[in-house]
CSV table of C-alpha atoms in Angstrom, one decimal:
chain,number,residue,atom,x,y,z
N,1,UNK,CA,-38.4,-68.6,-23.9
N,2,UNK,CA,-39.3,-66.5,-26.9
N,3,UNK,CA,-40.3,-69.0,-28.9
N,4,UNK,CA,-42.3,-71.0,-26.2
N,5,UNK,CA,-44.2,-67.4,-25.6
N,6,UNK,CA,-45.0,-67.4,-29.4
N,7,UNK,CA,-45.7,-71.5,-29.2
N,8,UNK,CA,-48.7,-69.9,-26.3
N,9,UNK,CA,-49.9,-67.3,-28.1
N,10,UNK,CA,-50.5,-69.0,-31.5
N,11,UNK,CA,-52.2,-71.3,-29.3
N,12,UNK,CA,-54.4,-68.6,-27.4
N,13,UNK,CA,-55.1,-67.3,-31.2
N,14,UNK,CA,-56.4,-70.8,-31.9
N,15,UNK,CA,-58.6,-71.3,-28.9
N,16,UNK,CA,-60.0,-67.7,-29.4
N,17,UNK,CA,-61.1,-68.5,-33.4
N,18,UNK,CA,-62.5,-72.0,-32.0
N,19,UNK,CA,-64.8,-70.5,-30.6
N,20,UNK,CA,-65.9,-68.0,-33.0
N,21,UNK,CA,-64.1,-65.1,-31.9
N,22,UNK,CA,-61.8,-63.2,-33.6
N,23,UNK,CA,-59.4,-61.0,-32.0
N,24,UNK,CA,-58.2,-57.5,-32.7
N,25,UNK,CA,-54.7,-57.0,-32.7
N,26,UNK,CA,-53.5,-53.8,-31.6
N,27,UNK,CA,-52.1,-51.5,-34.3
N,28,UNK,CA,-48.5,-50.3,-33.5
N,29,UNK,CA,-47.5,-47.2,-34.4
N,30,UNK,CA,-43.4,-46.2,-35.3
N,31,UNK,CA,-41.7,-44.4,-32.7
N,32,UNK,CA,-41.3,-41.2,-34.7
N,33,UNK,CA,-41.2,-40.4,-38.6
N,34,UNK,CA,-38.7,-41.8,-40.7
N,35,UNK,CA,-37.3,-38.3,-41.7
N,36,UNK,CA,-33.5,-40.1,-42.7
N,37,UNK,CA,-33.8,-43.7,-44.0
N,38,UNK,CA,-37.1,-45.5,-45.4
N,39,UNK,CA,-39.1,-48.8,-44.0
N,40,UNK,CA,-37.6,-52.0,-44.5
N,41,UNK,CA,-39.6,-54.4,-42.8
N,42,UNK,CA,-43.4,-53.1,-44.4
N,43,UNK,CA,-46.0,-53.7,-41.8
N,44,UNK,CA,-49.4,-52.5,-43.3
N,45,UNK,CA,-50.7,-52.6,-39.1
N,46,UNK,CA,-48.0,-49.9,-38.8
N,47,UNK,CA,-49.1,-46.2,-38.6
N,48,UNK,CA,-45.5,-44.8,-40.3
N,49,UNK,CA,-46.4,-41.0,-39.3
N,50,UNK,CA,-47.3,-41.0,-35.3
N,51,UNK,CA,-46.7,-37.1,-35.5
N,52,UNK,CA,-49.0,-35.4,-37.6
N,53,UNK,CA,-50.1,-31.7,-39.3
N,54,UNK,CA,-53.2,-29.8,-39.3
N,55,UNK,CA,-54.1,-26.9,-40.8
N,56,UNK,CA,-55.7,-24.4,-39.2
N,57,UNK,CA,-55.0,-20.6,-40.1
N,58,UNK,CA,-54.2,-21.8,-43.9
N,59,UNK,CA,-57.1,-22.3,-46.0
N,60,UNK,CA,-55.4,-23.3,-49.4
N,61,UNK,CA,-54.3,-26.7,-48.4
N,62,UNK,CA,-55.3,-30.2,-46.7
N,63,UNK,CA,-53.8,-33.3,-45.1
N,64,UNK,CA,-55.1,-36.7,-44.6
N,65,UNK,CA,-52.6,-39.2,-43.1
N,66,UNK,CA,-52.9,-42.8,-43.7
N,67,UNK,CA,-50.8,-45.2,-42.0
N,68,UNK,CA,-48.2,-45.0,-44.8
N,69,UNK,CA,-49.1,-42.7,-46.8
N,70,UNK,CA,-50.3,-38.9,-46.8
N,71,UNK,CA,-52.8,-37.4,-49.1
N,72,UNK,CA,-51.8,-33.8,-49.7
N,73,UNK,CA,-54.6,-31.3,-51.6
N,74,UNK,CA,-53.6,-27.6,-52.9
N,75,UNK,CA,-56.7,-25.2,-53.6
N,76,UNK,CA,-56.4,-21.9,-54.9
N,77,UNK,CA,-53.7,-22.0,-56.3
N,78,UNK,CA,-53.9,-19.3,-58.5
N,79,UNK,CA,-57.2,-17.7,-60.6
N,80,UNK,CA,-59.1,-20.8,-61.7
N,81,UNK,CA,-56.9,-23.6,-60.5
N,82,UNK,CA,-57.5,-27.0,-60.3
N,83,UNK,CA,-56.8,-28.7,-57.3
N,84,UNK,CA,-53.4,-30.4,-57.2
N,85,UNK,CA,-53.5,-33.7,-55.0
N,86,UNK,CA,-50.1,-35.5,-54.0
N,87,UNK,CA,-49.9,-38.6,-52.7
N,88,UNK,CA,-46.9,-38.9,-50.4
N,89,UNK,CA,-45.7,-42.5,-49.8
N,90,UNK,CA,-43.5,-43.5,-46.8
N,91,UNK,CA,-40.6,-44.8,-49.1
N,92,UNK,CA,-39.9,-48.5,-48.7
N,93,UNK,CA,-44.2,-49.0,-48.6
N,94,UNK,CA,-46.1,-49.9,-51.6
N,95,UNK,CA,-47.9,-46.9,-52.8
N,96,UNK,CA,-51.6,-47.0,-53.1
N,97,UNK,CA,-53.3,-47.5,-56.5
N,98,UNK,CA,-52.9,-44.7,-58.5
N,99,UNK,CA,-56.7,-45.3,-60.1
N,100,UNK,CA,-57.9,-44.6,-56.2
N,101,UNK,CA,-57.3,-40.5,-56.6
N,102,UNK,CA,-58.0,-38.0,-59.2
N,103,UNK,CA,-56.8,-38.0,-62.4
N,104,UNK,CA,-53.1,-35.6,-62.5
N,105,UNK,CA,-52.8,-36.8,-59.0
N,106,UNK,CA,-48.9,-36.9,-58.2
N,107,UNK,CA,-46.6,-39.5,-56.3
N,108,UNK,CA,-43.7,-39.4,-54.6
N,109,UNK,CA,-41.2,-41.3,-51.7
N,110,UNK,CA,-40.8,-39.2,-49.0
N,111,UNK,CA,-38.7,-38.1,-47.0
N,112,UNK,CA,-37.4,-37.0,-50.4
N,113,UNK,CA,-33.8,-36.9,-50.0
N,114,UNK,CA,-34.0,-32.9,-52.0
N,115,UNK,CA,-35.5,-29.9,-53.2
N,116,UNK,CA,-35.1,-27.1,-55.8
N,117,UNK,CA,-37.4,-24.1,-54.8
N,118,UNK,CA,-38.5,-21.6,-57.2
N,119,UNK,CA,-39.4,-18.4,-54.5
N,120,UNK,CA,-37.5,-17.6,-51.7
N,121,UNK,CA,-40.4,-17.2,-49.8
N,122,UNK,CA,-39.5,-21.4,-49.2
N,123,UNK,CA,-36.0,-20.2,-48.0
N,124,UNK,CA,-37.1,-19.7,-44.5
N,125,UNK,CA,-38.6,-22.9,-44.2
N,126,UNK,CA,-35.8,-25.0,-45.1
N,127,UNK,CA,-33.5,-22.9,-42.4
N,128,UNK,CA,-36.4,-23.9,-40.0
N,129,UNK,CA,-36.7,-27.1,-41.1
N,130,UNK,CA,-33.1,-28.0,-40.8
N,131,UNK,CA,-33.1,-28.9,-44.5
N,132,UNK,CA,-31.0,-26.4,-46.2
N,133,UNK,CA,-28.4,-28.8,-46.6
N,134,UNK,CA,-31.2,-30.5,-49.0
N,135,UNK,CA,-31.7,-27.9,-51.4
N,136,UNK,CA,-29.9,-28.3,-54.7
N,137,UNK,CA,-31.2,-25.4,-56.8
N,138,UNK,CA,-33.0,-22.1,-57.2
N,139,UNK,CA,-35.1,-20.7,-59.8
N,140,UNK,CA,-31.8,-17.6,-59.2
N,141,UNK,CA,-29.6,-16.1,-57.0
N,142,UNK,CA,-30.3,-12.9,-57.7
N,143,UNK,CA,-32.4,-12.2,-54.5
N,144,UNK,CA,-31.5,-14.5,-51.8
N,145,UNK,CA,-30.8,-13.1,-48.6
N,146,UNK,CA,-30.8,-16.3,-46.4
N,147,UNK,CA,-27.1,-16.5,-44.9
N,148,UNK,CA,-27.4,-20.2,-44.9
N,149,UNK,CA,-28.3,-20.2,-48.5
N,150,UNK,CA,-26.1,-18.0,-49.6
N,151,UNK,CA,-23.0,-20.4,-48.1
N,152,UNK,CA,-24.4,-22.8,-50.4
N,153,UNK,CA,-24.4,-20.6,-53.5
N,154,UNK,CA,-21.1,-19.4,-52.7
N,155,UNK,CA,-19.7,-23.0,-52.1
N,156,UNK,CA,-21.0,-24.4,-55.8
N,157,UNK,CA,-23.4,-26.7,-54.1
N,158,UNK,CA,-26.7,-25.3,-55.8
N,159,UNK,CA,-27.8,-24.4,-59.3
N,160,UNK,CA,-30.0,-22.3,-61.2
N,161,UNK,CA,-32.8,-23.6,-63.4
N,162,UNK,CA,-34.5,-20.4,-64.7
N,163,UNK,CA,-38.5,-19.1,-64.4
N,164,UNK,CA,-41.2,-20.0,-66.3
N,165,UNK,CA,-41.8,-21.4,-69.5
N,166,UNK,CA,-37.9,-20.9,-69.9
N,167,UNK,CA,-37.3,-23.0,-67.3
N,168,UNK,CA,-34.0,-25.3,-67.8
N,169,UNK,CA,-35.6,-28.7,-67.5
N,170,UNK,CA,-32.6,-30.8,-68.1
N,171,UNK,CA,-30.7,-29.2,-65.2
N,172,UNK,CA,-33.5,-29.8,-63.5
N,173,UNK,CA,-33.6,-33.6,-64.4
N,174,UNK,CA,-29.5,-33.9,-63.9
N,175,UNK,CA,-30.2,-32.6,-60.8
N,176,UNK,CA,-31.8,-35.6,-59.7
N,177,UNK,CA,-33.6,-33.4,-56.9
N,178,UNK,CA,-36.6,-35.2,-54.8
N,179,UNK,CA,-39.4,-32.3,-56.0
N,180,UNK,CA,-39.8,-29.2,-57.4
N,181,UNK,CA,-41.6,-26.4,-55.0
N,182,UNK,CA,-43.0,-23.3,-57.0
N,183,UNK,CA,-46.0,-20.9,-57.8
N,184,UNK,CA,-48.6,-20.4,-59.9
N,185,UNK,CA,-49.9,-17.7,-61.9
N,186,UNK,CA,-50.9,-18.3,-65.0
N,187,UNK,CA,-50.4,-21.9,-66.9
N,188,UNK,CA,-49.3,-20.3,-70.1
N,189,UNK,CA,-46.1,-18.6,-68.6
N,190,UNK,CA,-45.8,-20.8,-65.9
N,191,UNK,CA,-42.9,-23.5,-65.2
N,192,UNK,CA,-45.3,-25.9,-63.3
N,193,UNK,CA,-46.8,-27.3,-66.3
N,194,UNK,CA,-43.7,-27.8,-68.3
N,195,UNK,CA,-42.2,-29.6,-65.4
N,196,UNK,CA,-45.3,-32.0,-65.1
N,197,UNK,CA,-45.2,-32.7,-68.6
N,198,UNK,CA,-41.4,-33.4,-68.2
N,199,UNK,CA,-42.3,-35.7,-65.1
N,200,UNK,CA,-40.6,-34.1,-62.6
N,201,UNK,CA,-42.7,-34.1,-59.5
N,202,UNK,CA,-43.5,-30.8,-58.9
N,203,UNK,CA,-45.5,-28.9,-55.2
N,204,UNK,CA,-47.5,-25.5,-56.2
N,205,UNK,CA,-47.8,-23.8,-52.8
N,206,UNK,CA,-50.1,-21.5,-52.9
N,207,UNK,CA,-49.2,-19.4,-49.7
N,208,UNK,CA,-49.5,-16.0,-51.7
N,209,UNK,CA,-53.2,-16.4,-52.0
N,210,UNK,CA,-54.0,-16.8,-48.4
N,211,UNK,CA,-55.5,-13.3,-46.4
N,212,UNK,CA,-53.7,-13.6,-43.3
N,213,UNK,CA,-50.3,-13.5,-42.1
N,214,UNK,CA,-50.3,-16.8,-40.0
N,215,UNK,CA,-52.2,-18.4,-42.8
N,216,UNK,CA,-49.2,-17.6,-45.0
N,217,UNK,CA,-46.5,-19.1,-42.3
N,218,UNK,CA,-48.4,-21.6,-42.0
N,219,UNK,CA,-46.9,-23.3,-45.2
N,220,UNK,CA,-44.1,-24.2,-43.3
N,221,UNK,CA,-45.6,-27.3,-42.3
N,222,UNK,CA,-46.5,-27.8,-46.2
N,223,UNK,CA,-42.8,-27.8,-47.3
N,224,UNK,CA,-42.2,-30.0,-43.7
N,225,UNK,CA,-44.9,-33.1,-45.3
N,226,UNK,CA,-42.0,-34.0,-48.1
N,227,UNK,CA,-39.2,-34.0,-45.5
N,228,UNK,CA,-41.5,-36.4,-42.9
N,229,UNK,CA,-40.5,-33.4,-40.6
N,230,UNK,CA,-43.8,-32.5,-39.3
N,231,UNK,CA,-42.1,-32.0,-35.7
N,232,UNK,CA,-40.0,-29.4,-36.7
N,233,UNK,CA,-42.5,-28.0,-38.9
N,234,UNK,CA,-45.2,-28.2,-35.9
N,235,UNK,CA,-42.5,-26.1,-33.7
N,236,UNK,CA,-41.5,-23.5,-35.8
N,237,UNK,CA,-44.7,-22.7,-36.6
N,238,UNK,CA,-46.3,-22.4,-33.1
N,239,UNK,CA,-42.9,-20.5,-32.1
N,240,UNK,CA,-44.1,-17.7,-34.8
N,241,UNK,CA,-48.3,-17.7,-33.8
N,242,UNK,CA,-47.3,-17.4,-30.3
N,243,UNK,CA,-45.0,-14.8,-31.2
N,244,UNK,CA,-47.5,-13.2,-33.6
N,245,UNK,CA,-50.7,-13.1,-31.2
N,246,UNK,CA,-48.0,-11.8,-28.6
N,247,UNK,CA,-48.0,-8.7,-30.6
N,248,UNK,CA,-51.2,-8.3,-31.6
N,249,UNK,CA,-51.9,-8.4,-27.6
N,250,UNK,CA,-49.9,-5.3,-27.1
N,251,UNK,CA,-52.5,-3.4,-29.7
N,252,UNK,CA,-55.7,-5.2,-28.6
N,253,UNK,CA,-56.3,-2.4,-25.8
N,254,UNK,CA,-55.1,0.8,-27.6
N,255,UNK,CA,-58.3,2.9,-27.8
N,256,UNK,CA,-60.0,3.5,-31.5
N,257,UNK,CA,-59.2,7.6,-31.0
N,258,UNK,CA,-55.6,6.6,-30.2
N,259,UNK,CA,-54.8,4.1,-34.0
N,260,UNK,CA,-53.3,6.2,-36.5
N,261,UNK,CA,-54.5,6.2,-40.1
N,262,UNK,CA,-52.1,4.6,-42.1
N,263,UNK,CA,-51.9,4.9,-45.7
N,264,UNK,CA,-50.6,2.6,-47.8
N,265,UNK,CA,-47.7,1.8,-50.6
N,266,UNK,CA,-47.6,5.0,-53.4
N,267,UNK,CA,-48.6,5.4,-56.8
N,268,UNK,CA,-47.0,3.0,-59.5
N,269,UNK,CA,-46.5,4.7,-63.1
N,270,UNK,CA,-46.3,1.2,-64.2
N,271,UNK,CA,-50.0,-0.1,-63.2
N,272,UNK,CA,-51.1,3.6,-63.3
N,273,UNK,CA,-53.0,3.1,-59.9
N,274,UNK,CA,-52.7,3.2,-56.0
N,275,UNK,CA,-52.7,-0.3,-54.4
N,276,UNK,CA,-55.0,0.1,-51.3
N,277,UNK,CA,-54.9,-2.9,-49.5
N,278,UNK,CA,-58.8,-4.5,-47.8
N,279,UNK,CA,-58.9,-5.6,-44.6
N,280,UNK,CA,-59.4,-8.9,-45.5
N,281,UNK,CA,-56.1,-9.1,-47.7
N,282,UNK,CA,-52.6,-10.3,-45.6
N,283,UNK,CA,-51.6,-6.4,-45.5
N,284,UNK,CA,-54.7,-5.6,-44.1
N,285,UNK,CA,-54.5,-7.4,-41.8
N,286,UNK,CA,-51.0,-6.8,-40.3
N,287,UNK,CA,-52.3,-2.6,-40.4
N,288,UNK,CA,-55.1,-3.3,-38.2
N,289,UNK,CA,-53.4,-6.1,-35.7
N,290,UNK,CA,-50.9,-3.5,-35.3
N,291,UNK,CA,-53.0,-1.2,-34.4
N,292,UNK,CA,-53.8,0.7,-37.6
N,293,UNK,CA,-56.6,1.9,-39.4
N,294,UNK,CA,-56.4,1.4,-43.2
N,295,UNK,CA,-56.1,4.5,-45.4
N,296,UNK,CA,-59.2,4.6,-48.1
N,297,UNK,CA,-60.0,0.7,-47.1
N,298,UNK,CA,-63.6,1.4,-47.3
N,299,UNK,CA,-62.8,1.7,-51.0
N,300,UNK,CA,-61.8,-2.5,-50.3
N,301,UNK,CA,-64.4,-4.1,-49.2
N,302,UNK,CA,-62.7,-7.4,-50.3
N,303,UNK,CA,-59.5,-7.7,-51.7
N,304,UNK,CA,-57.2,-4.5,-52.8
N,305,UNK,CA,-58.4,-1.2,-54.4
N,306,UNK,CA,-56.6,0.5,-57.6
N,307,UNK,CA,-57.3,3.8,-57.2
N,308,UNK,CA,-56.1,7.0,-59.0
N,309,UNK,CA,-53.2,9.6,-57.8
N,310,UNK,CA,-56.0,12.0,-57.4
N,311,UNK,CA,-58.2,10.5,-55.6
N,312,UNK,CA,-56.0,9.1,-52.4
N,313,UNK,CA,-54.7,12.8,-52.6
N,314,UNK,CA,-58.6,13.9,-52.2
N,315,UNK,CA,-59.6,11.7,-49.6
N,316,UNK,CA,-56.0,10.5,-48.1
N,317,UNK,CA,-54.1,13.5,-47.6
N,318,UNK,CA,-54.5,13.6,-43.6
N,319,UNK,CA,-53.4,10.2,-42.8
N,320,UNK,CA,-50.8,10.2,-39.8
N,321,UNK,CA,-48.7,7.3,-41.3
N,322,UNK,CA,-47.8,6.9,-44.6
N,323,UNK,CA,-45.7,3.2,-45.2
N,324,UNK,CA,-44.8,3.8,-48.9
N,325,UNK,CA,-43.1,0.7,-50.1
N,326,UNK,CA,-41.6,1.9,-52.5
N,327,UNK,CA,-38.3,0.6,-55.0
N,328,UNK,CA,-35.2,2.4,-55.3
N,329,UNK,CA,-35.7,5.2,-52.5
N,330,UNK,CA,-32.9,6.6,-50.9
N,331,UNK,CA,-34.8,9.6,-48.9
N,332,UNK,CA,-37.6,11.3,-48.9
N,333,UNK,CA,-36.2,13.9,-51.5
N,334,UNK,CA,-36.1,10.6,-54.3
N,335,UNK,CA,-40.2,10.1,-53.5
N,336,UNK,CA,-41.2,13.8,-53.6
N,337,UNK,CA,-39.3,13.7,-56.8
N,338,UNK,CA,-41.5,11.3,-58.6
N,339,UNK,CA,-44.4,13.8,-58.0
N,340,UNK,CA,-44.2,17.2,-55.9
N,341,UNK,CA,-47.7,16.9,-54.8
N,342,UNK,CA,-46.6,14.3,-51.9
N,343,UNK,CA,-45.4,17.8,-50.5
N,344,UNK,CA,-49.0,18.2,-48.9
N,345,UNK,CA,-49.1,14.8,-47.4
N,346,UNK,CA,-49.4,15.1,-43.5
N,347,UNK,CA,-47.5,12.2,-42.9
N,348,UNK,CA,-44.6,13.9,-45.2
N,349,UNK,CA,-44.7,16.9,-42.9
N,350,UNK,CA,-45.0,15.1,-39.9
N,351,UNK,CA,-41.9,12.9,-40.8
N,352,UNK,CA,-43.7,9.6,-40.7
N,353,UNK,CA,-42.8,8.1,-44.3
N,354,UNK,CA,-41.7,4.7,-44.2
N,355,UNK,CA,-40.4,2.5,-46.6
N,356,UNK,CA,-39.9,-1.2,-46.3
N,357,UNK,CA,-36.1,-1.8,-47.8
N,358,UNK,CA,-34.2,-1.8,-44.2
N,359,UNK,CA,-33.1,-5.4,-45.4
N,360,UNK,CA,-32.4,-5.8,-48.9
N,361,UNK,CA,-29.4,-7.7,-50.9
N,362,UNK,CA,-27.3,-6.2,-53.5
N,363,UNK,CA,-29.5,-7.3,-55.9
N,364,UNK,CA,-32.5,-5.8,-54.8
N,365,UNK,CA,-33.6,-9.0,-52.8
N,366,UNK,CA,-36.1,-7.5,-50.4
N,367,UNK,CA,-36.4,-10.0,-47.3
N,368,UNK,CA,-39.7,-8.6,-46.2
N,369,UNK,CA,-41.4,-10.9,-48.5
N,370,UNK,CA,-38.4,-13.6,-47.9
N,371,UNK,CA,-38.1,-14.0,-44.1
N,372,UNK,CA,-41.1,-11.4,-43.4
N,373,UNK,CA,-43.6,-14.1,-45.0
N,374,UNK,CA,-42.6,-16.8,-42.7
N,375,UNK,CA,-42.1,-15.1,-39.3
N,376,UNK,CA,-44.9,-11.9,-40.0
N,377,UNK,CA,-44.6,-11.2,-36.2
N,378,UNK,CA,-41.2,-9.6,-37.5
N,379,UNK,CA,-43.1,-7.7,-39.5
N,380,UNK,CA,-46.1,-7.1,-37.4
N,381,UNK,CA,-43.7,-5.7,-34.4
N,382,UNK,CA,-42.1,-3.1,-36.8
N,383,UNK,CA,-45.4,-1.7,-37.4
N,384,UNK,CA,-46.2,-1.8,-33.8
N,385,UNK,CA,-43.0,0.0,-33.1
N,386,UNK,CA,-44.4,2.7,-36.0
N,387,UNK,CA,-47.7,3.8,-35.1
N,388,UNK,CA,-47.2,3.2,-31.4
N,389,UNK,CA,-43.8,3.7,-30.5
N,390,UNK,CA,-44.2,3.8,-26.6
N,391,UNK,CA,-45.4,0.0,-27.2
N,392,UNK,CA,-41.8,-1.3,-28.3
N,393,UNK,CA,-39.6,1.6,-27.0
N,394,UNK,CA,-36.1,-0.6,-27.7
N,395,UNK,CA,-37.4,-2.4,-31.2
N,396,UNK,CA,-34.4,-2.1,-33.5
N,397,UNK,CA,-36.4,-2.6,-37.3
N,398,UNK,CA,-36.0,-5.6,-39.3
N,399,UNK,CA,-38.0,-4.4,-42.4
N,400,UNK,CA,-38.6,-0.6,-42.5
N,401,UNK,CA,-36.7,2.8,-42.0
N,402,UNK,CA,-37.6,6.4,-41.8
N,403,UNK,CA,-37.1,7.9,-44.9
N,404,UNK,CA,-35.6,11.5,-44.2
């Protein structure tokens, strides 16, 4: 039967070009993504990723999908980066000819079979994803708070390949890992180029340079393009938007009268300034979608202001909240200690100084900027719960504590 059925339409075919006609067959598309095994029957008719990513809230990468392959583009990376493009090939499909993309344009298989990631900020990603089990290596261990990671460090199954320019590049060779995911900063201390030159496929993500917190989450479907895992990737992320604009809905309504003015980190001896966040900058925005107004951010009109000790006590001394992230506080006693005029801070008086080390490893590991960067509605509801209490009533903080 089957081949008679053939035998009729090679014979339909036939007829058709006979008389000048030449019929479109209709594309097929796989069932899902291979995110376990690779093609082994190459159909170039076959569109090899049926589920897809867009970006929407980030604004330092692209995707364009190609029936089996994916062109990946990184912008921003850091001050005066080049953009990276990465070629992603559905492994067991030719790849595409390298002479057809940019000069420094990378290539690799996916789904790669493993990862070594070089910022925890990934870590969540990979518990999302389902993919922890794939990571083989860390920049260190120092600051991981991830349970599931930890497991693996504890168990022997991961290594660590140093930072930088001092970056072990033979462990990361023996390690025979799929990629390389990591920052960049500046090229002449960084470990990206040395890796490149080395030829280890290496992903910059550049999720640090993006102004909003969902633009920063949204690199979870960046890290889910080398795993084929855009499904997951897709879910996790909405999970967290819906979450996040949740929140911000709880805020939308509170009067302008009623938003506390929230003053922001503390003075740093070592940069001899006052970070005062813009509202265009990812703590900006979380202050005001919780329902905050920013401390001295007229003194940002974009980006962050450094500003002196003296002047934030001039012009900063009434705010009603003051969230001082700052390292190695126990109390409040420890912060007035590094300069007695905090004394005449309202927000010192009023007992709303806030630090953000509620969850930190032994090591000093903060994961506000591990877990927090991934799921900011975490962090968003903690500030809700700070400046309008009677929002959250239950909230039990993730990220920040009273300091007393």
């Amino acid at each position: 039967m089957k081949r008679f059925s053939v035998v009729l339409l090679l014979t339909a075919l036939g007829f058709a070009y006979s008389l000048g006609y030449a019929p479109i067959l209709a594309q097929t598309t796989a069932q899902t993504n291979f995110t376990d095994s690779c093609v082994t029957n190459y159909d170039p008719s076959v569109d090899y990723f049926p589920v897809e990513s867009t970006f929407t809230a980030a604004q330092n990468v692209s995707i364009a999908y190609f029936n089996h392959y994916k062109v990946v583009s990184v912008f921003d990376a850091f001050d005066d980066a080049p953009t990276f493009s990465y070629v992603l090939v559905q492994c067991g499909t030719p790849a595409p000819a390298a002479d057809e993309f940019p000069e420094g344009t990378q290539f690799i298989d996916v789904p790669a079979p493993s990862m070594i990631a070089m910022s925890t900020t990934y870590l969540p990603h990979l518990v999302a994803l389902n993919r922890v089990d794939q990571l083989v290596g860390l920049d260190s261990f120092l600051y991981v708070n991830a349970p599931e990671v930890r497991e693996r460090i504890d168990a022997g199954a991961l290594i660590e390949v140093g930072s930088g320019t001092d970056i072990n590049v033979e462990a990361v060779i023996d390690s025979e890992a799929g990629f390389v995911m990591t920052g960049g900063f500046n090229p002449a201390t960084d470990a990206h180029p040395v890796l490149i030159d080395a030829g280890v496929f290496t992903a910059l993500n550049a999720e640090w340079r993006e102004a909003t917190p969902l633009g920063r989450a949204e690199w979870i479907k960046y890290t889910g393009l080398f795993f084929n895992a855009e499904a997951e990737a897709n879910a996790a992320y909405n999970a967290i938007s819906t979450a996040y604009d949740q929140a911000v809905e709880l805020t939308a309504s509170v009067p302008e009268a009623e938003r506390p003015v929230v003053l922001w980190n503390s003075f740093s001896p070592y940069s001899n300034s006052w970070i005062i966040p813009g509202a265009e900058t990812f703590v900006g925005r979380l202050i005001q979608d919780a329902g905050g107004v920013i401390a001295l951010g007229d003194q940002a009109p974009t980006g962050s202001a450094s500003l002196s000790l003296e002047v934030v006590y001039d012009q900063a001394l009434d705010a009603d909240v003051w969230v001082a992230n700052a390292f190695a506080i126990a109390g409040l006693d420890d912060l007035i200690a590094q300069d007695s005029r905090y004394l005449d801070f309202s927000a010192v008086s009023a007992g709303e100084v806030w630090n953000d080390d509620a969850d930190v490893n032994e090591n000093g590991g903060s994961n506000y900027w591990e877990l927090g960067v991934t799921n900011p509605h975490l962090i968003l509801q903690d500030l809700i719960a700070i400046f309008h209490p009677s929002l959250l009533p239950e909230h039990e903080f993730r990220f920040y504590r009273r300091l007393s």
